[in-house]
Short mmCIF file of C-alpha atoms in Angstrom, two decimals:
data_model
loop_
_atom_site.label_atom_id
_atom_site.label_comp_id
_atom_site.label_asym_id
_atom_site.label_seq_id
_atom_site.Cartn_x
_atom_site.Cartn_y
_atom_site.Cartn_z
CA MET A 3 114.01 57.11 -48.45
CA PRO A 4 114.53 53.65 -49.35
CA LYS A 5 112.32 51.48 -51.50
CA LEU A 6 109.55 49.99 -49.78
CA THR A 7 110.27 45.88 -49.35
CA LYS A 8 109.21 43.21 -47.20
CA GLN A 9 111.98 43.61 -44.90
CA ILE A 10 111.56 47.48 -44.57
CA VAL A 11 107.96 47.15 -43.71
CA GLU A 12 108.45 44.35 -41.26
CA LYS A 13 111.48 46.36 -39.27
CA SER A 14 109.02 49.03 -39.04
CA GLU A 15 108.16 49.37 -35.09
CA PRO A 16 104.62 50.49 -33.76
CA ARG A 17 104.53 53.96 -32.37
CA ALA A 18 102.06 55.76 -30.12
CA ARG A 19 100.46 57.25 -33.10
CA GLN A 20 99.78 56.09 -36.61
CA TYR A 21 102.76 56.98 -39.08
CA THR A 22 103.46 56.31 -43.00
CA ILE A 23 106.33 55.00 -44.68
CA TRP A 24 107.02 55.99 -48.21
CA CYS A 25 108.49 54.43 -51.26
CA SER A 26 111.20 56.39 -52.89
CA GLU A 27 110.78 54.54 -56.23
CA LEU A 28 107.28 54.65 -56.98
CA LYS A 29 105.28 57.89 -55.96
CA GLY A 30 102.23 57.93 -54.10
CA PHE A 31 103.13 54.18 -52.80
CA GLY A 32 103.33 53.62 -49.16
CA ALA A 33 102.46 51.89 -45.97
CA PHE A 34 100.94 53.06 -42.71
CA VAL A 35 101.73 51.37 -39.25
CA LEU A 36 99.21 51.72 -36.55
CA PRO A 37 99.95 51.36 -32.73
CA SER A 38 98.61 48.16 -32.91
CA GLY A 39 101.26 46.76 -35.08
CA THR A 40 99.08 46.48 -38.17
CA ARG A 41 100.95 47.67 -41.47
CA THR A 42 98.51 48.56 -44.36
CA TYR A 43 99.82 49.16 -47.93
CA PHE A 44 98.21 51.97 -49.80
CA VAL A 45 98.55 54.49 -52.78
CA ASP A 46 98.03 58.06 -52.84
CA TYR A 47 96.57 60.02 -56.26
CA ARG A 48 94.72 62.93 -57.47
CA ASN A 49 91.89 62.39 -59.60
CA VAL A 50 90.70 64.54 -62.42
CA ASN A 51 89.02 66.71 -60.10
CA ASN A 52 92.41 67.34 -58.23
CA VAL A 53 90.89 65.71 -55.09
CA ARG A 54 93.41 63.93 -53.25
CA ARG A 55 92.35 60.00 -52.51
CA ARG A 56 94.08 57.42 -50.50
CA MET A 57 92.90 53.83 -51.57
CA LYS A 58 94.02 50.83 -49.34
CA LEU A 59 95.52 47.81 -51.12
CA GLY A 60 95.71 45.25 -48.19
CA ARG A 61 97.43 44.47 -44.92
CA HIS A 62 100.82 43.27 -44.86
CA GLY A 63 100.82 39.54 -44.26
CA GLN A 64 97.61 39.21 -46.35
CA ILE A 65 99.55 40.53 -49.47
CA THR A 66 103.31 40.87 -50.01
CA ALA A 67 105.27 44.21 -50.56
CA GLU A 68 105.58 43.34 -54.34
CA GLN A 69 101.79 42.30 -54.55
CA ALA A 70 101.00 45.85 -53.10
CA ARG A 71 103.41 47.65 -55.58
CA THR A 72 101.59 45.82 -58.62
CA LEU A 73 98.21 46.88 -57.43
CA ALA A 74 99.56 50.29 -56.87
CA ILE A 75 101.00 50.81 -60.57
CA GLN A 76 97.59 49.28 -61.63
CA ALA A 77 95.65 52.12 -59.72
CA LEU A 78 98.10 54.60 -61.15
CA ALA A 79 97.46 53.59 -64.69
CA GLU A 80 93.85 54.03 -64.12
CA VAL A 81 94.40 57.57 -62.86
CA ALA A 82 96.45 58.13 -65.78
CA LYS A 83 93.84 57.02 -67.98
CA GLY A 84 91.32 59.51 -66.17
CA ASN A 85 89.70 56.92 -64.21
CA ASP A 86 89.32 57.09 -60.28
CA PRO A 87 90.15 53.56 -58.90
CA LEU A 88 88.67 54.05 -55.34
CA GLU A 89 85.31 55.35 -56.44
CA ASN A 90 85.28 52.47 -59.07
CA ARG A 91 85.90 49.92 -56.02
CA ASN A 92 83.33 51.61 -54.02
CA SER A 93 80.64 51.92 -56.69
CA ALA A 94 81.12 47.67 -57.02
CA ARG A 95 81.32 47.34 -53.55
CA LYS A 96 77.95 49.15 -52.99
CA ALA A 97 76.20 47.15 -55.72
CA ILE A 98 76.78 43.87 -53.63
CA SER A 99 73.77 41.73 -52.06
CA VAL A 100 72.98 41.11 -48.57
CA LYS A 101 74.31 37.59 -49.19
CA GLU A 102 77.71 38.74 -50.56
CA LEU A 103 77.99 41.11 -47.62
CA CYS A 104 77.43 38.05 -45.40
CA GLU A 105 80.05 35.94 -47.32
CA LEU A 106 82.80 38.89 -46.59
CA TYR A 107 81.56 39.02 -43.00
CA ILE A 108 81.87 35.39 -42.37
CA ALA A 109 85.31 35.33 -43.93
CA GLU A 110 86.24 38.09 -41.30
CA LEU A 111 84.65 35.93 -38.72
CA GLU A 112 86.49 32.71 -39.45
CA ALA A 113 89.73 34.78 -39.54
CA GLY A 114 89.30 35.95 -36.09
CA ARG A 115 88.60 39.58 -36.95
CA ILE A 116 85.28 39.95 -35.94
CA LEU A 117 85.17 40.82 -32.08
CA GLY A 118 82.39 39.74 -29.70
CA LYS A 119 81.91 40.25 -25.93
CA GLY A 120 84.76 41.80 -24.02
CA GLY A 121 86.43 42.99 -27.33
CA ARG A 122 87.74 39.41 -27.84
CA PRO A 123 87.32 37.31 -31.31
CA LYS A 124 84.05 35.42 -31.00
CA LYS A 125 84.16 31.97 -29.66
CA ALA A 126 83.87 28.82 -32.03
CA THR A 127 80.36 28.26 -30.35
CA THR A 128 79.20 31.41 -31.07
CA LYS A 129 80.70 31.27 -34.79
CA VAL A 130 78.61 28.39 -35.47
CA THR A 131 75.55 30.09 -33.70
CA ASP A 132 76.08 33.15 -36.16
CA LEU A 133 76.64 31.05 -39.24
CA GLY A 134 73.39 29.27 -38.61
CA ARG A 135 71.41 32.40 -38.31
CA ILE A 136 73.06 33.77 -41.43
CA GLN A 137 72.36 30.87 -43.63
CA ARG A 138 68.66 29.86 -42.20
CA HIS A 139 67.29 33.41 -41.71
CA ILE A 140 69.11 36.25 -42.94
CA VAL A 141 70.29 34.76 -46.44
CA PRO A 142 66.76 33.36 -47.28
CA LEU A 143 65.00 36.42 -46.36
CA LEU A 144 67.19 39.35 -47.53
CA GLY A 145 70.29 37.69 -49.25
CA LYS A 146 68.88 38.95 -52.84
CA LYS A 147 68.66 42.52 -51.85
CA GLN A 148 71.11 44.93 -52.50
CA VAL A 149 72.88 46.13 -49.35
CA THR A 150 72.40 50.00 -50.10
CA HIS A 151 68.66 49.25 -50.70
CA VAL A 152 68.12 47.61 -47.17
CA THR A 153 65.54 49.92 -45.21
CA LYS A 154 64.51 49.76 -41.64
CA ALA A 155 61.46 48.28 -43.11
CA ASP A 156 62.84 45.48 -44.57
CA VAL A 157 64.69 44.47 -41.18
CA THR A 158 61.48 44.91 -39.55
CA THR A 159 60.06 42.40 -41.96
CA MET A 160 62.48 39.88 -41.87
CA MET A 161 62.17 39.85 -38.02
CA LYS A 162 58.24 39.41 -38.05
CA ASP A 163 59.00 36.62 -40.66
CA ILE A 164 61.19 34.89 -38.43
CA MET A 165 59.01 35.19 -35.22
CA SER A 166 55.89 33.87 -37.32
CA GLY A 167 58.18 30.52 -38.46
CA LYS A 168 58.48 31.63 -42.09
CA THR A 169 61.93 30.17 -42.07
CA ARG A 170 61.31 27.05 -39.90
CA LEU A 171 62.66 23.56 -41.18
CA SER A 172 64.25 20.19 -40.00
CA GLU A 173 66.53 18.60 -42.29
CA LYS A 174 69.36 16.25 -41.83
CA THR A 175 72.86 17.20 -41.38
CA LYS A 176 76.54 15.93 -42.22
CA LYS A 177 76.95 14.28 -38.90
CA LEU A 178 76.20 10.93 -38.01
CA ARG A 179 72.33 11.00 -37.06
CA GLY A 180 72.66 14.61 -36.85
CA LYS A 181 69.55 16.95 -37.51
CA SER A 182 69.01 20.69 -37.94
CA VAL A 183 66.18 22.00 -36.43
CA VAL A 184 65.03 25.84 -36.74
CA ARG A 185 62.05 26.78 -35.24
CA GLY A 186 62.19 30.67 -35.18
CA GLY A 187 60.04 32.58 -32.83
CA ALA A 188 60.80 35.69 -30.84
CA GLY A 189 63.90 34.90 -29.29
CA ALA A 190 65.41 33.84 -32.90
CA ALA A 191 64.07 36.87 -34.56
CA SER A 192 65.56 39.26 -31.90
CA ARG A 193 68.90 37.65 -32.07
CA THR A 194 69.18 37.56 -35.67
CA VAL A 195 68.41 41.42 -35.95
CA GLY A 196 71.18 41.93 -33.16
CA LEU A 197 73.59 40.07 -35.44
CA LEU A 198 72.35 41.45 -38.68
CA GLY A 199 72.94 44.85 -37.07
CA GLY A 200 76.68 43.56 -36.47
CA ILE A 201 77.09 42.69 -40.17
CA PHE A 202 75.77 46.23 -41.20
CA THR A 203 78.03 48.00 -38.94
CA TYR A 204 80.83 46.03 -40.53
CA ALA A 205 79.71 47.34 -43.92
CA ARG A 206 79.47 50.98 -42.53
CA ASP A 207 82.78 51.01 -40.38
CA GLU A 208 85.03 48.43 -42.41
CA LEU A 209 83.79 48.65 -46.06
CA GLY A 210 82.36 52.09 -46.05
CA ILE A 211 79.58 51.01 -48.49
CA ILE A 212 76.51 52.54 -46.09
CA GLU A 213 76.45 55.42 -43.93
CA VAL A 214 73.64 54.60 -41.94
CA ASN A 215 72.66 51.01 -40.35
CA PRO A 216 69.37 50.05 -41.08
CA ALA A 217 69.07 47.75 -38.25
CA HIS A 218 69.56 50.16 -35.79
CA GLY A 219 66.29 51.35 -33.93
CA VAL A 220 64.19 48.25 -34.95
CA ARG A 221 62.23 47.77 -32.35
CA LYS A 222 62.70 44.09 -31.02
CA PRO A 223 60.47 41.56 -29.18
CA LYS A 224 61.18 41.35 -25.53
CA ASP A 225 62.94 38.01 -24.41
CA VAL A 226 60.73 35.88 -22.44
CA ALA A 227 62.31 35.87 -18.76
CA ARG A 228 63.33 32.09 -17.86
CA THR A 229 61.97 31.80 -14.71
CA ARG A 230 61.52 27.93 -14.26
CA ARG A 231 63.50 27.23 -10.97
CA LEU A 232 63.51 23.74 -8.95
CA ASN A 233 61.80 23.86 -5.65
CA GLU A 234 62.93 21.44 -2.89
CA ASP A 235 60.31 18.96 -3.91
CA GLU A 236 61.72 18.92 -7.57
CA TYR A 237 65.19 18.62 -6.42
CA ARG A 238 64.37 15.59 -4.18
CA ALA A 239 62.59 14.08 -7.60
CA LEU A 240 65.75 15.02 -9.35
CA GLY A 241 67.99 12.96 -6.89
CA ARG A 242 65.37 9.92 -7.62
CA ILE A 243 65.68 10.18 -11.10
CA LEU A 244 69.52 10.32 -11.01
CA SER A 245 69.69 7.40 -8.44
CA LYS A 246 67.32 5.35 -10.77
CA ALA A 247 69.61 6.38 -13.90
CA ALA A 248 72.85 5.39 -12.23
CA GLU A 249 71.55 2.04 -11.94
CA ASP A 250 72.54 1.47 -15.55
CA ASP A 251 76.14 1.57 -15.94
CA ARG A 252 75.91 3.89 -19.51
CA TYR A 253 74.45 6.74 -17.61
CA THR A 254 77.13 6.86 -14.62
CA ARG A 255 79.11 9.81 -16.37
CA THR A 256 76.24 11.57 -17.30
CA VAL A 257 74.48 11.39 -13.60
CA GLU A 258 78.02 12.49 -12.17
CA ILE A 259 77.94 15.70 -14.36
CA ILE A 260 74.00 16.50 -13.73
CA ARG A 261 75.01 16.38 -9.82
CA VAL A 262 77.85 18.67 -10.58
CA LEU A 263 76.21 20.99 -12.43
CA ALA A 264 73.22 21.27 -9.82
CA MET A 265 75.53 21.68 -7.03
CA SER A 266 77.92 24.34 -8.71
CA GLY A 267 75.53 26.40 -10.99
CA CYS A 268 78.21 26.25 -13.82
CA ARG A 269 77.12 26.22 -17.60
CA ARG A 270 76.73 22.78 -18.98
CA GLY A 271 79.64 23.31 -21.38
CA GLU A 272 82.10 24.33 -18.56
CA ILE A 273 81.82 21.05 -16.58
CA VAL A 274 81.24 18.83 -19.38
CA ALA A 275 84.25 19.86 -20.99
CA ILE A 276 86.39 20.63 -17.85
CA GLN A 277 89.82 19.89 -17.95
CA LYS A 278 91.90 18.39 -15.02
CA LYS A 279 94.29 21.43 -15.08
CA GLU A 280 91.47 23.66 -14.17
CA ILE A 281 90.46 21.89 -10.69
CA ASP A 282 92.28 23.89 -7.94
CA LEU A 283 91.55 21.37 -4.87
CA ALA A 284 93.79 23.37 -2.40
CA GLY A 285 92.11 26.60 -3.32
CA SER A 286 88.58 25.02 -3.46
CA ALA A 287 88.42 26.82 -6.96
CA LEU A 288 87.37 26.02 -10.44
CA ARG A 289 89.87 28.07 -12.88
CA PHE A 290 88.25 27.98 -16.03
CA GLU A 291 90.70 29.13 -18.56
CA ASP A 292 87.96 30.11 -21.32
CA THR A 293 84.11 30.43 -20.71
CA LYS A 294 81.62 32.90 -22.07
CA GLU A 295 83.15 35.56 -20.17
CA GLY A 296 86.53 34.67 -20.71
CA GLN A 297 88.86 33.46 -17.89
CA SER A 298 86.95 32.73 -14.74
CA VAL A 299 87.57 31.46 -11.38
CA ARG A 300 84.51 30.01 -9.37
CA PRO A 301 84.58 28.82 -5.55
CA MET A 302 83.89 25.54 -5.17
CA GLY A 303 81.31 24.02 -2.85
CA LEU A 304 82.62 21.45 -0.70
CA PRO A 305 80.18 18.40 -2.24
CA VAL A 306 81.82 19.34 -5.24
CA LEU A 307 85.32 19.46 -4.01
CA GLU A 308 85.03 16.21 -2.38
CA PHE A 309 83.58 14.82 -5.45
CA PHE A 310 86.49 15.82 -7.55
CA ASP A 311 88.76 14.75 -4.95
CA ALA A 312 87.66 11.41 -5.07
CA LEU A 313 87.73 10.99 -8.98
CA ASP A 314 90.46 8.69 -10.20
CA MET A 315 92.38 11.23 -12.83
CA GLU A 316 95.48 9.32 -13.49
CA ASP A 317 94.50 8.50 -17.16
CA ASP A 318 96.29 10.26 -19.45
CA SER A 319 93.04 12.41 -20.95
CA PRO A 320 93.52 16.16 -20.15
CA PHE A 321 89.73 15.84 -19.53
CA VAL A 322 87.84 14.92 -16.35
CA PHE A 323 85.00 13.56 -18.32
CA PRO A 324 86.90 12.28 -21.55
CA GLY A 325 85.03 10.77 -24.28
CA GLU A 326 84.10 7.29 -24.68
CA ARG A 327 85.50 6.47 -27.68
CA ASN A 328 88.59 9.38 -28.07
CA PRO A 329 89.91 10.32 -24.72
CA GLU A 330 91.30 13.39 -26.30
CA ARG A 331 87.85 14.91 -26.35
CA SER A 332 85.51 15.54 -23.89
CA PHE A 333 82.44 13.33 -23.29
CA GLY A 334 80.09 13.81 -26.30
CA SER A 335 77.10 11.62 -25.12
CA PHE A 336 75.60 13.94 -22.52
CA PRO A 337 72.91 15.62 -24.50
CA ARG A 338 71.58 12.27 -25.81
CA HIS A 339 71.89 10.52 -22.22
CA TRP A 340 70.26 13.68 -20.76
CA GLU A 341 67.25 13.27 -22.99
CA LYS A 342 66.95 9.71 -22.18
CA ILE A 343 67.17 10.23 -18.19
CA PHE A 344 64.58 12.65 -17.98
CA ALA A 345 62.02 11.30 -20.90
CA GLY A 346 58.85 10.48 -19.44
CA THR A 347 59.42 11.97 -15.81
CA GLU A 348 58.02 15.07 -13.96
CA LEU A 349 61.06 16.88 -14.94
CA GLU A 350 61.14 16.41 -18.60
CA ASP A 351 61.19 20.12 -19.26
CA VAL A 352 64.21 20.77 -17.22
CA THR A 353 67.42 21.82 -18.95
CA ALA A 354 71.05 22.44 -17.80
CA HIS A 355 70.12 26.07 -17.50
CA VAL A 356 67.47 25.32 -15.20
CA LEU A 357 69.96 23.92 -12.79
CA ARG A 358 72.02 26.96 -13.04
CA HIS A 359 69.06 29.21 -12.54
CA SER A 360 67.72 26.92 -9.88
CA PHE A 361 71.44 27.34 -7.88
CA ALA A 362 71.15 31.12 -8.17
CA SER A 363 67.66 30.99 -7.06
CA MET A 364 68.59 28.80 -4.05
CA ALA A 365 71.47 31.13 -3.22
CA ASN A 366 69.06 34.04 -3.03
CA ASP A 367 66.84 32.04 -0.94
CA LEU A 368 69.48 31.36 1.64
CA GLY A 369 70.11 34.80 2.05
CA PHE A 370 73.01 35.72 -0.41
CA THR A 371 73.24 38.93 -2.14
CA GLU A 372 73.31 39.63 -5.81
CA ILE A 373 76.90 40.37 -5.96
CA THR A 374 77.66 37.12 -4.06
CA ILE A 375 75.57 35.19 -6.22
CA ALA A 376 77.11 36.75 -9.63
CA ALA A 377 80.40 35.56 -8.47
CA LEU A 378 79.46 32.02 -7.66
CA LEU A 379 78.05 31.82 -11.20
CA GLY A 380 80.98 33.76 -13.09
CA HIS A 381 78.79 36.45 -14.63
CA ALA A 382 80.93 39.14 -15.70
CA THR A 383 79.84 41.93 -13.06
CA GLY A 384 80.99 39.73 -10.26
CA SER A 385 83.35 37.03 -11.42
CA ILE A 386 87.02 36.82 -10.63
CA THR A 387 88.55 36.54 -14.16
CA SER A 388 92.35 37.22 -13.22
CA ARG A 389 94.53 34.14 -13.75
CA TYR A 390 96.79 35.65 -11.26
CA VAL A 391 93.84 35.13 -8.21
CA HIS A 392 95.19 32.28 -6.19
CA THR A 393 93.08 32.65 -2.99
CA LEU A 394 89.45 33.28 -2.90
CA ASP A 395 87.39 35.16 -0.22
CA ALA A 396 86.74 32.92 2.67
CA ALA A 397 83.15 34.45 2.66
CA LEU A 398 82.56 33.43 -1.10
CA VAL A 399 83.78 29.87 -0.63
CA MET A 400 81.60 29.50 2.37
CA ALA A 401 78.88 31.01 0.19
CA ALA A 402 79.38 27.89 -2.40
CA ASP A 403 79.67 25.54 0.54
CA THR A 404 76.28 26.51 1.99
CA VAL A 405 74.45 26.28 -1.39
CA SER A 406 76.18 23.25 -2.87
CA GLY A 407 75.68 21.52 0.55
CA TYR A 408 71.91 22.33 0.78
CA ILE A 409 71.38 21.08 -2.85
CA GLN A 410 73.30 18.12 -2.20
CA ALA A 411 71.17 17.24 0.86
CA LEU A 412 68.13 17.89 -1.31
CA LEU A 413 69.24 15.62 -3.87
CA ASP A 414 69.62 12.90 -1.24
CA GLY A 415 66.02 13.29 -0.14
CA ALA A 416 66.58 15.31 3.12
CA GLU A 417 63.87 17.34 4.04
CA LEU A 418 65.26 20.48 5.65
CA SER A 419 64.25 23.57 7.78
CA HIS A 420 64.45 26.39 5.39
CA THR A 421 66.50 29.13 6.79
CA HIS A 422 68.50 32.08 5.64
CA TYR A 423 71.89 30.58 6.49
CA ALA A 424 73.82 33.91 6.50
CA LEU A 425 71.20 35.04 9.67
CA ASP A 426 71.08 31.85 11.21
CA ARG A 427 72.73 32.96 14.68
CA SER A 428 73.33 29.40 16.25
CA SER A 429 75.45 28.64 12.98
CA ARG A 430 77.28 31.87 13.47
CA LYS A 431 78.07 31.01 16.87
CA ALA A 432 79.35 27.36 16.46
CA ALA A 433 81.55 28.49 13.52
CA LEU A 434 83.07 31.47 15.68
CA THR A 435 83.58 29.17 18.60
CA ARG A 436 85.36 26.63 16.31
CA PHE A 437 87.58 29.64 14.84
CA LEU A 438 88.68 31.22 18.08
CA THR A 439 89.26 27.79 20.06
CA PRO A 440 93.20 27.48 20.44
CA GLN A 441 94.79 25.06 18.58
CA SER A 442 96.29 23.35 21.44
CA GLU A 443 92.76 22.60 22.70
CA THR A 444 91.33 21.60 19.37
CA SER A 445 94.14 19.09 18.92
CA THR A 446 93.46 17.59 22.57
CA GLY A 447 89.92 17.64 22.83
CA LEU A 448 90.21 18.20 26.48
CA LYS A 449 88.71 21.79 26.96
CA LYS A 450 86.09 23.39 24.86
CA VAL A 451 84.91 27.28 24.71
CA GLU A 452 81.68 28.04 25.90
CA ARG A 453 82.16 31.78 25.46
CA PHE A 454 79.17 32.08 22.81
CA ALA A 455 77.35 29.04 23.72
CA ALA A 456 74.54 31.18 26.08
#
């Protein structure tokens, strides 16, 4: 068996099962190779009680083979003195505070080694949110406590302090005119406990410094269900507000985005940052490369399709709505414009999520099923997430046409006769008649099929 070197380690191919490479020159020094391809250096030894111990030294890539060899020699020297280097390391780790644990977790988070939804590394926006909860809630309330001393009661107390607003603050940030507002409340408390549970899971499974996760089993406050939706009168009011705002050229782009949000049911960030390559006009689909659910394909209702089709996208920016100062970035003034457009109106409480919820509610009003609505919205249970999907179900496109068209009509001020579109017999007959009309007859217009007229 050869000396363990960088070249030997990198040439070791992953197998179906984990296996070990030993060094011929330094007894006890080796590396194990996982099926994933990860290679980790370690040193084996027996302590004074003749118990075999294996101490990890670091992953290949984070440390070199020679650095690992040096660490192994140092560890074996400690063993020769009658010490147990692994026990000493674990004792030091167990003495760390919650703040120090959070710093280790953040380092892993920034390196993309903390997995989120769907087993994927957490997204940049999620990282920012997690960092905020750590810095604003967890560290101020629990940061000084040793990790091994934190109890379920401590986590419960932290949660109640966040609910009561103990960590509430408002301060300036480094951004121009930036301000951070921390309000606390039940929702923030529940999500912070969830994050803390993930951090303690990391301490248990990755660092091995605790055996029981103190955040597990904590009874969290139930999130208040967001039931706010627009009724038909409010949709018409929204149309009037947007028409008035569009009279000011500064708000033209924001008005366009809001109308697309209302007619598509997409998330705010998906439309604000939508790229030209994500719009499939021929397939009547939005092919998002990266959303909350990963890749996602959504049907485009006809009003949304026609809006994008009419846009001039010949500029060099990759974004449909480029930044005003930097076309290489997406439009950044949307939140500020939204606030100004709706300030003092009857819809001042409306958010972009309300438009998304209203789209789903309107689809339900029009008779579409939960699984159809999930696919329209891109939910994980109903979304089509494969990049290889080229043609959407015709019924799904029809559903998007129906909901988008209905909302567009309301925005334009129409007074509609509300009906479950899918069960409207006259509409079904007309559509079927058009579908069954021979091509020659539809092109000449000389003959009509009356089969389903009566």
